[in-house]
Amino acid sequence: MTKVLYSPASPYSTKVRMAAHYAGIPMESVLVDTNAAPAELINANPLGKIPTLILDDGKALYDSRVITQYLNRVSGNKIFPRNAEKRLEAEQLESVADGLCDVLLTHVYERRFHPEEKIHQPWLDWQWAKAIRVLDYLNAAPPRLGKKLHGGHIALAAALAYASLRFEGKWEKGRSKLKRWQKRFEELHPELAALLPK
Ligand SMILES: N[C@@H](CCC(=O)N[C@@H](CS)C(=O)NCC(=O)O)C(=O)O
């Protein structure tokens, strides 16, 4: 069976696991600690990042957007719309949601990997400004949400769950539409919400 190397707090891993579940693609989830650089991960992905997918024939796939496109192909377009314009919209939403994860992760890593005196606050401020812009942009017009999902919705749900996990109380103020979107996603899709980090 296809394996996904993941960690429950990793938003890109959450996205991929939710997308596989949504598309009905069975997958064995293998918990890895990227900080320990385990051989199974490094041998599959020289970047040592998760998620990394390992197919039955041993082929490895990364990063998460390569994986969601792969899942879309093998599921017969269950993750991205066939219509070109709608597909571009979904891919763009996935990209901006992943970009939000990138800046949030930069914050987490700056603090995790540097001693206090080496933390560079202007760099953190620069990154945080991006997070604020993305959150405001999304809050101004949250994507339409229903039972039928695409990869952009799934990526956004994963990104907001990560924001709540690491920055609870710091991102929600003044963004009630986005907060409601997050809640509604969880109400409409409890089986996917079960994969979100809590
Ligand atoms: N662009 C990548 C980002 C993946 C990523 O940065 N994952 C983090 C965990 S959330 C990771 O593996 N970090 C370990 C490291 O950078 O060494 C993707 O979309 O998969």
Coordinates of C-alpha atoms and ligand atoms in Angstrom, one line a residue:
M1 CA 0.0 0.0 0.0
T2 CA 1.1 3.6 -0.6
K3 CA 2.7 5.1 2.5
V4 CA 2.8 8.7 3.6
L5 CA 5.5 9.8 5.9
Y6 CA 4.0 12.5 8.0
S7 CA 3.6 14.1 11.4
P8 CA 0.3 15.2 12.8
A9 CA 1.3 18.8 13.3
S10 CA 2.6 19.2 9.7
P11 CA 0.0 21.2 7.8
Y12 CA 1.2 20.0 4.4
S13 CA 1.0 16.4 5.6
T14 CA -2.5 17.1 6.9
K15 CA -3.5 18.5 3.5
V16 CA -2.2 15.4 1.7
R17 CA -3.8 12.9 4.2
M18 CA -7.2 14.7 3.9
A19 CA -7.0 14.9 0.1
A20 CA -6.3 11.1 0.0
H21 CA -9.2 10.4 2.3
Y22 CA -11.5 12.6 0.3
A23 CA -10.5 11.0 -2.9
G24 CA -10.9 7.5 -1.4
I25 CA -7.3 6.5 -1.8
P26 CA -6.1 4.2 0.9
M27 CA -2.8 5.0 2.4
E28 CA -0.7 3.9 5.3
S29 CA 0.4 6.8 7.5
V30 CA 3.9 6.5 8.9
L31 CA 4.8 8.9 11.7
V32 CA 8.3 10.3 11.3
D33 CA 10.3 12.8 13.3
T34 CA 12.0 15.1 10.7
N35 CA 14.5 16.3 13.3
A36 CA 15.9 12.8 13.7
A37 CA 16.3 12.6 9.9
P38 CA 15.3 8.9 9.8
A39 CA 16.8 6.8 7.0
E40 CA 13.3 5.9 5.5
L41 CA 12.7 9.6 5.0
I42 CA 16.2 10.7 3.9
N43 CA 16.5 7.8 1.4
A44 CA 13.1 8.7 -0.1
N45 CA 13.5 12.5 -0.1
P46 CA 16.9 14.1 0.1
L47 CA 15.3 17.3 1.4
G48 CA 14.2 15.3 4.5
K49 CA 10.8 17.0 4.5
I50 CA 7.3 15.7 5.0
P51 CA 4.9 14.8 3.5
T52 CA 6.7 12.3 1.4
L53 CA 4.7 9.6 -0.4
I54 CA 6.2 6.2 -1.1
L55 CA 4.4 4.2 -3.8
D56 CA 4.2 0.4 -4.0
D57 CA 7.1 0.3 -6.4
G58 CA 9.3 2.3 -4.0
K59 CA 9.1 5.6 -6.0
A60 CA 9.0 8.6 -3.7
L61 CA 6.9 11.7 -4.4
Y62 CA 7.2 15.2 -2.8
D63 CA 6.4 18.0 -2.2
S64 CA 2.8 18.2 -1.1
R65 CA 1.6 19.9 -4.3
V66 CA 3.2 17.3 -6.4
I67 CA 1.4 14.8 -4.2
T68 CA -2.0 16.5 -4.5
Q69 CA -1.7 16.6 -8.3
Y70 CA -0.7 12.9 -8.3
L71 CA -3.7 12.0 -6.1
N72 CA -5.9 14.0 -8.5
R73 CA -4.6 12.0 -11.4
V74 CA -5.0 8.6 -9.8
S75 CA -8.4 9.3 -8.5
G76 CA -9.8 10.5 -11.8
N77 CA -10.0 14.2 -11.0
K78 CA -11.6 13.9 -7.5
I79 CA -9.4 16.7 -6.1
F80 CA -9.3 19.4 -8.7
P81 CA -12.1 20.6 -11.0
R82 CA -11.9 19.6 -14.7
N83 CA -13.0 23.1 -15.8
A84 CA -9.8 25.0 -16.5
E85 CA -10.8 28.3 -14.9
K86 CA -12.1 26.6 -11.7
R87 CA -9.1 24.4 -11.6
L88 CA -6.8 27.4 -11.7
E89 CA -8.8 29.0 -8.8
A90 CA -8.4 25.8 -6.8
E91 CA -4.7 25.5 -7.4
Q92 CA -4.2 29.2 -6.6
L93 CA -6.0 28.8 -3.3
E94 CA -3.9 25.7 -2.5
S95 CA -0.8 27.8 -3.3
V96 CA -1.8 30.8 -1.1
A97 CA -2.8 28.4 1.8
D98 CA 0.6 26.6 1.5
G99 CA 2.3 30.0 1.4
L100 CA 0.6 30.9 4.7
C101 CA 1.9 27.7 6.1
D102 CA 5.4 28.6 4.9
V103 CA 5.4 31.9 6.7
L104 CA 3.9 30.4 9.9
L105 CA 6.5 27.6 9.8
T106 CA 9.3 30.2 9.3
H107 CA 8.2 31.7 12.6
V108 CA 8.1 28.4 14.4
Y109 CA 11.5 27.3 13.0
E110 CA 13.2 30.6 13.7
R111 CA 12.3 30.1 17.4
R112 CA 12.9 26.4 17.4
F113 CA 16.3 26.4 15.8
H114 CA 17.9 29.6 17.1
P115 CA 19.0 30.4 20.6
E116 CA 17.0 33.4 22.0
E117 CA 19.8 36.0 21.2
K118 CA 20.0 34.9 17.5
I119 CA 16.3 35.3 16.8
H120 CA 16.0 38.1 14.3
Q121 CA 12.8 40.0 15.0
P122 CA 12.8 42.0 11.8
W123 CA 12.7 38.8 9.8
L124 CA 9.8 37.5 11.9
D125 CA 8.0 40.8 11.4
W126 CA 8.5 40.6 7.7
Q127 CA 7.1 37.1 7.6
W128 CA 4.2 38.0 9.9
A129 CA 3.2 40.8 7.6
K130 CA 2.7 38.3 4.8
A131 CA 0.6 36.1 7.1
I132 CA -1.6 39.1 8.0
R133 CA -2.0 40.0 4.3
V134 CA -3.0 36.5 3.3
L135 CA -5.4 36.2 6.2
D136 CA -7.1 39.5 5.5
Y137 CA -7.3 38.7 1.8
L138 CA -9.0 35.4 2.6
N139 CA -11.2 36.9 5.2
A140 CA -12.4 39.5 2.8
A141 CA -13.9 36.9 0.5
P142 CA -13.7 33.3 1.9
P143 CA -14.0 30.7 -0.8
R144 CA -17.5 29.1 -1.2
L145 CA -17.8 26.0 0.8
G146 CA -20.1 23.0 0.5
K147 CA -20.1 19.2 0.6
K148 CA -18.1 19.1 -2.6
L149 CA -14.5 20.1 -2.0
H150 CA -11.3 20.7 -4.0
G151 CA -7.7 20.8 -3.2
G152 CA -7.8 24.5 -2.4
H153 CA -10.4 24.1 0.3
I154 CA -8.5 21.2 1.8
A155 CA -5.2 23.2 1.8
L156 CA -6.9 26.2 3.5
A157 CA -8.5 24.0 6.2
A158 CA -5.0 22.5 6.9
A159 CA -3.4 26.0 7.0
L160 CA -6.0 27.4 9.4
A161 CA -5.8 24.4 11.7
Y162 CA -2.0 25.0 11.8
A163 CA -2.6 28.7 12.5
S164 CA -4.9 27.7 15.4
L165 CA -2.4 25.1 16.7
R166 CA 0.6 27.4 16.8
F167 CA -0.9 31.0 16.9
E168 CA -4.2 30.6 18.7
G169 CA -5.6 34.0 19.7
K170 CA -3.2 35.8 17.4
W171 CA -4.8 35.4 14.0
E172 CA -8.6 35.3 14.6
K173 CA -9.3 38.8 15.7
G174 CA -11.1 40.9 13.0
R175 CA -11.3 37.8 10.8
S176 CA -14.7 36.3 11.9
K177 CA -15.6 35.3 8.3
L178 CA -12.5 33.1 8.1
K179 CA -13.1 31.7 11.5
R180 CA -16.6 30.8 10.5
W181 CA -15.3 29.2 7.4
Q182 CA -13.0 27.1 9.5
K183 CA -15.8 26.0 11.8
R184 CA -18.1 25.2 8.9
F185 CA -15.5 23.1 7.2
E186 CA -15.2 21.0 10.3
E187 CA -19.0 20.7 10.6
L188 CA -19.5 19.7 7.0
H189 CA -16.5 17.3 6.9
P190 CA -16.1 15.7 10.3
E191 CA -14.2 12.8 8.7
L192 CA -11.5 15.2 7.3
A193 CA -11.6 17.3 10.5
A194 CA -10.6 14.2 12.4
L195 CA -7.2 14.4 10.6
L196 CA -6.6 18.1 11.6
P197 CA -4.1 18.7 14.4
K198 CA -5.8 19.6 17.6
Ligands
LIG1 N1 6.8 22.8 0.2 C1 6.8 21.6 1.1 C2 7.0 22.0 2.5 C3 7.2 20.8 3.4 C4 7.8 21.1 4.8 O1 8.4 22.2 5.0 N2 7.5 20.3 5.8 C5 8.0 20.5 7.1 C6 7.0 20.0 8.1 S1 5.6 20.9 8.2 C7 9.3 19.7 7.2 O2 9.4 18.6 6.7 N3 10.3 20.2 7.9 C8 11.5 19.6 8.2 C9 12.7 20.3 7.6 O3 12.5 21.3 6.9 O4 13.8 19.8 7.9 C10 5.5 20.9 0.9 O5 4.6 21.5 0.4 O6 5.5 19.7 1.1

